[in-house]
Amino acid sequence: RRLKGLIVTGRDAPLRTLADLANKSLAFPSPSAFAASILPQAELQRRGIPYESRYVASHDSVYLGVARGVFHAGGGLPRTLELLSPDVRNQLRVLWTSEEFPPHAFAAHPRIAGPTLKAVRSALVGLEQSLEGRTTLAALAFKGLEPAIDSDWNVLRALSINPDDYTLKQK
C-alpha cells in the first residue's frame, strides 16, 4: 500500500489553505512518522509557512486534539482517518494531501550473510501462503509483503528531506 500524508483541521475551521496555518499549533503523531509528520512538515517548510509543532501519543491523539480544538490542525494518514469513529471523523476536514510514496521497507544490515538474508526474505514474502502467516499479516493490517530493491525509494531520496529538521521544532 502506497503512503500518503494529510493535514486535517476542524470541519468548521476557517482554515482553507496551507498558508492559513501560519503561526498555528499543529499536532503530529511522532517525529519519525514519515507520511503523517515528516511529509506535512516538509511541505510547510517548502512553502515557507511557520508553525508550532506538537508531538502527541498517536494518530488518534492528533485527530482528537484537532476535533476538540486543542490544535488548529494535525498530520495523519488516510487509513488512520478512515478508522476513526464516525463521531470524531465527522468533526474533521482534510486540508491537504500529499502525493503517494512507496511504503515502508524492511532493510538488512550489510553484515547479514547472503543465505540468511535470502531465507528471511523468502519467509516474509511467503507469509500469505499459510493460514498462520495470513493471520499474522491480518493482525498487522498487511495483505502481504513483496520483494523490493533499493532504487524503489529513489523518489523519497529526491525529496531531500532531513528528518532531523522536524524533530527539533517541538516547543
mmCIF file of C-alpha atoms in Angstrom:
data_model
loop_
_atom_site.group_PDB
_atom_site.id
_atom_site.type_symbol
_atom_site.label_atom_id
_atom_site.label_comp_id
_atom_site.label_asym_id
_atom_site.label_seq_id
_atom_site.Cartn_x
_atom_site.Cartn_y
_atom_site.Cartn_z
ATOM 1 C CA ARG A 1 0.000 0.000 0.000
ATOM 2 C CA ARG A 2 1.444 3.368 -1.010
ATOM 3 C CA LEU A 3 1.788 6.085 1.628
ATOM 4 C CA LYS A 4 0.061 9.462 1.593
ATOM 5 C CA GLY A 5 0.210 12.089 4.280
ATOM 6 C CA LEU A 6 -2.506 14.551 5.071
ATOM 7 C CA ILE A 7 -3.285 17.542 7.221
ATOM 8 C CA VAL A 8 -6.693 17.756 8.862
ATOM 9 C CA THR A 9 -8.418 20.675 10.513
ATOM 10 C CA GLY A 10 -11.762 21.114 12.189
ATOM 11 C CA ARG A 11 -14.747 20.720 9.879
ATOM 12 C CA ASP A 12 -15.905 24.296 10.562
ATOM 13 C CA ALA A 13 -12.467 25.871 10.967
ATOM 14 C CA PRO A 14 -11.820 28.964 8.835
ATOM 15 C CA LEU A 15 -8.578 27.404 7.547
ATOM 16 C CA ARG A 16 -8.820 26.808 3.800
ATOM 17 C CA THR A 17 -5.212 26.688 2.557
ATOM 18 C CA LEU A 18 -1.841 25.660 3.943
ATOM 19 C CA ALA A 19 -0.931 29.357 4.157
ATOM 20 C CA ASP A 20 -3.748 29.727 6.707
ATOM 21 C CA LEU A 21 -1.705 27.511 9.053
ATOM 22 C CA ALA A 22 0.940 30.222 9.503
ATOM 23 C CA ASN A 23 1.896 30.519 13.166
ATOM 24 C CA LYS A 24 -0.720 27.968 14.194
ATOM 25 C CA SER A 25 -0.295 24.996 16.533
ATOM 26 C CA LEU A 26 -0.190 21.668 14.673
ATOM 27 C CA ALA A 27 -0.199 18.148 16.125
ATOM 28 C CA PHE A 28 1.806 15.229 14.733
ATOM 29 C CA PRO A 29 1.856 11.603 15.902
ATOM 30 C CA SER A 30 5.637 11.203 16.154
ATOM 31 C CA PRO A 31 8.792 12.914 14.905
ATOM 32 C CA SER A 32 9.652 9.831 12.846
ATOM 33 C CA ALA A 33 6.213 9.215 11.264
ATOM 34 C CA PHE A 34 7.127 9.686 7.611
ATOM 35 C CA ALA A 35 3.755 10.308 5.955
ATOM 36 C CA ALA A 36 1.902 11.770 8.951
ATOM 37 C CA SER A 37 4.634 14.050 10.338
ATOM 38 C CA ILE A 38 7.647 14.444 8.074
ATOM 39 C CA LEU A 39 5.822 14.906 4.743
ATOM 40 C CA PRO A 40 3.381 17.568 6.014
ATOM 41 C CA GLN A 41 6.130 19.470 7.812
ATOM 42 C CA ALA A 42 8.406 19.300 4.785
ATOM 43 C CA GLU A 43 5.621 20.773 2.643
ATOM 44 C CA LEU A 44 5.032 23.597 5.108
ATOM 45 C CA GLN A 45 8.758 24.301 5.211
ATOM 46 C CA ARG A 46 8.997 24.185 1.418
ATOM 47 C CA ARG A 47 6.275 26.833 1.238
ATOM 48 C CA GLY A 48 7.900 28.951 3.964
ATOM 49 C CA ILE A 49 4.939 28.613 6.332
ATOM 50 C CA PRO A 50 5.955 28.922 10.013
ATOM 51 C CA TYR A 51 4.072 26.779 12.529
ATOM 52 C CA GLU A 52 4.376 25.314 16.004
ATOM 53 C CA SER A 53 4.577 21.527 16.110
ATOM 54 C CA ARG A 54 3.451 19.326 18.975
ATOM 55 C CA TYR A 55 4.081 15.595 19.068
ATOM 56 C CA VAL A 56 1.334 13.576 20.689
ATOM 57 C CA ALA A 57 0.929 9.897 21.501
ATOM 58 C CA SER A 58 -0.710 8.576 18.315
ATOM 59 C CA HIS A 59 -2.647 9.328 15.150
ATOM 60 C CA ASP A 60 -5.857 9.125 17.175
ATOM 61 C CA SER A 61 -4.453 11.731 19.590
ATOM 62 C CA VAL A 62 -3.825 14.056 16.645
ATOM 63 C CA TYR A 63 -7.372 13.684 15.372
ATOM 64 C CA LEU A 64 -8.965 14.023 18.818
ATOM 65 C CA GLY A 65 -6.846 17.099 19.582
ATOM 66 C CA VAL A 66 -7.911 18.774 16.349
ATOM 67 C CA ALA A 67 -11.572 17.764 16.781
ATOM 68 C CA ARG A 68 -11.575 19.197 20.324
ATOM 69 C CA GLY A 69 -9.899 22.428 19.239
ATOM 70 C CA VAL A 70 -6.664 21.838 21.162
ATOM 71 C CA PHE A 71 -4.743 22.128 17.869
ATOM 72 C CA HIS A 72 -5.595 24.097 14.739
ATOM 73 C CA ALA A 73 -4.623 21.183 12.501
ATOM 74 C CA GLY A 74 -2.667 17.936 12.509
ATOM 75 C CA GLY A 75 -0.919 15.362 10.384
ATOM 76 C CA GLY A 76 -2.176 11.895 9.650
ATOM 77 C CA LEU A 77 -2.819 9.194 7.076
ATOM 78 C CA PRO A 78 -5.942 8.432 5.049
ATOM 79 C CA ARG A 79 -6.042 4.918 6.549
ATOM 80 C CA THR A 80 -5.943 6.092 10.187
ATOM 81 C CA LEU A 81 -8.508 8.803 9.468
ATOM 82 C CA GLU A 82 -10.855 6.209 7.939
ATOM 83 C CA LEU A 83 -10.500 4.011 11.043
ATOM 84 C CA LEU A 84 -11.724 6.768 13.363
ATOM 85 C CA SER A 85 -15.155 6.564 14.869
ATOM 86 C CA PRO A 86 -17.618 8.491 12.701
ATOM 87 C CA ASP A 87 -18.409 10.959 15.504
ATOM 88 C CA VAL A 88 -14.756 12.138 15.565
ATOM 89 C CA ARG A 89 -14.109 11.792 11.827
ATOM 90 C CA ASN A 90 -17.173 13.934 11.044
ATOM 91 C CA GLN A 91 -15.662 16.786 13.057
ATOM 92 C CA LEU A 92 -12.632 16.903 10.750
ATOM 93 C CA ARG A 93 -11.874 18.066 7.219
ATOM 94 C CA VAL A 94 -8.844 17.217 5.094
ATOM 95 C CA LEU A 95 -6.993 20.425 4.263
ATOM 96 C CA TRP A 96 -4.070 18.924 2.308
ATOM 97 C CA THR A 97 -2.994 15.541 0.939
ATOM 98 C CA SER A 98 0.485 14.628 -0.249
ATOM 99 C CA GLU A 99 1.302 12.680 -3.335
ATOM 100 C CA GLU A 100 1.766 8.909 -2.917
ATOM 101 C CA PHE A 101 5.100 7.390 -1.953
ATOM 102 C CA PRO A 102 6.493 3.860 -1.652
ATOM 103 C CA PRO A 103 5.624 2.084 1.594
ATOM 104 C CA HIS A 104 7.988 1.351 4.439
ATOM 105 C CA ALA A 105 10.670 -1.228 3.834
ATOM 106 C CA PHE A 106 12.420 -3.927 5.754
ATOM 107 C CA ALA A 107 16.145 -3.396 5.452
ATOM 108 C CA ALA A 108 19.051 -5.695 6.212
ATOM 109 C CA HIS A 109 22.413 -4.699 7.588
ATOM 110 C CA PRO A 110 25.259 -5.389 5.147
ATOM 111 C CA ARG A 111 26.773 -7.846 7.665
ATOM 112 C CA ILE A 112 23.811 -10.221 7.261
ATOM 113 C CA ALA A 113 25.065 -13.200 5.297
ATOM 114 C CA GLY A 114 23.519 -13.797 1.872
ATOM 115 C CA PRO A 115 21.912 -17.170 2.702
ATOM 116 C CA THR A 116 20.372 -15.779 5.916
ATOM 117 C CA LEU A 117 19.031 -12.736 4.114
ATOM 118 C CA LYS A 118 17.590 -14.920 1.367
ATOM 119 C CA ALA A 119 15.863 -17.187 3.928
ATOM 120 C CA VAL A 120 14.349 -14.265 5.863
ATOM 121 C CA ARG A 121 13.183 -12.591 2.642
ATOM 122 C CA SER A 122 11.614 -15.846 1.451
ATOM 123 C CA ALA A 123 9.848 -16.330 4.790
ATOM 124 C CA LEU A 124 8.431 -12.796 4.802
ATOM 125 C CA VAL A 125 7.277 -12.897 1.188
ATOM 126 C CA GLY A 126 5.750 -16.347 1.765
ATOM 127 C CA LEU A 127 3.701 -15.377 4.829
ATOM 128 C CA GLU A 128 0.495 -15.058 2.839
ATOM 129 C CA GLN A 129 0.817 -18.690 1.668
ATOM 130 C CA SER A 130 -0.168 -20.187 5.036
ATOM 131 C CA LEU A 131 -3.095 -19.696 7.408
ATOM 132 C CA GLU A 132 -0.719 -18.815 10.262
ATOM 133 C CA GLY A 133 1.060 -16.287 8.041
ATOM 134 C CA ARG A 134 -2.185 -14.710 6.846
ATOM 135 C CA THR A 135 -3.347 -14.448 10.459
ATOM 136 C CA THR A 136 -0.105 -12.700 11.403
ATOM 137 C CA LEU A 137 -0.393 -10.336 8.441
ATOM 138 C CA ALA A 138 -4.038 -9.590 9.254
ATOM 139 C CA ALA A 139 -3.074 -8.623 12.807
ATOM 140 C CA LEU A 140 -0.728 -6.043 11.283
ATOM 141 C CA ALA A 141 -3.343 -4.941 8.723
ATOM 142 C CA PHE A 142 -0.993 -6.148 5.971
ATOM 143 C CA LYS A 143 -2.189 -8.014 2.909
ATOM 144 C CA GLY A 144 1.272 -9.331 2.185
ATOM 145 C CA LEU A 145 4.882 -8.390 1.603
ATOM 146 C CA GLU A 146 6.776 -8.228 -1.647
ATOM 147 C CA PRO A 147 10.454 -8.003 -2.516
ATOM 148 C CA ALA A 148 11.866 -4.588 -3.347
ATOM 149 C CA ILE A 149 15.138 -3.098 -4.420
ATOM 150 C CA ASP A 150 16.901 -0.063 -3.028
ATOM 151 C CA SER A 151 16.128 2.098 -6.067
ATOM 152 C CA ASP A 152 12.375 1.776 -5.326
ATOM 153 C CA TRP A 153 12.946 4.545 -2.750
ATOM 154 C CA ASN A 154 14.821 6.949 -5.040
ATOM 155 C CA VAL A 155 11.657 9.051 -5.239
ATOM 156 C CA LEU A 156 11.968 9.622 -1.479
ATOM 157 C CA ARG A 157 15.643 10.480 -1.718
ATOM 158 C CA ALA A 158 14.795 13.042 -4.393
ATOM 159 C CA LEU A 159 12.709 14.932 -1.815
ATOM 160 C CA SER A 160 15.944 15.810 0.025
ATOM 161 C CA ILE A 161 14.137 15.701 3.353
ATOM 162 C CA ASN A 162 16.224 15.618 6.509
ATOM 163 C CA PRO A 163 14.026 14.171 9.305
ATOM 164 C CA ASP A 164 16.223 15.921 11.869
ATOM 165 C CA ASP A 165 14.819 19.223 10.600
ATOM 166 C CA TYR A 166 11.430 18.300 12.061
ATOM 167 C CA THR A 167 12.353 16.671 15.333
ATOM 168 C CA LEU A 168 13.754 19.990 16.596
ATOM 169 C CA LYS A 169 10.576 22.050 16.150
ATOM 170 C CA GLN A 170 8.883 20.794 19.315
ATOM 171 C CA LYS A 171 8.293 23.639 21.803
#
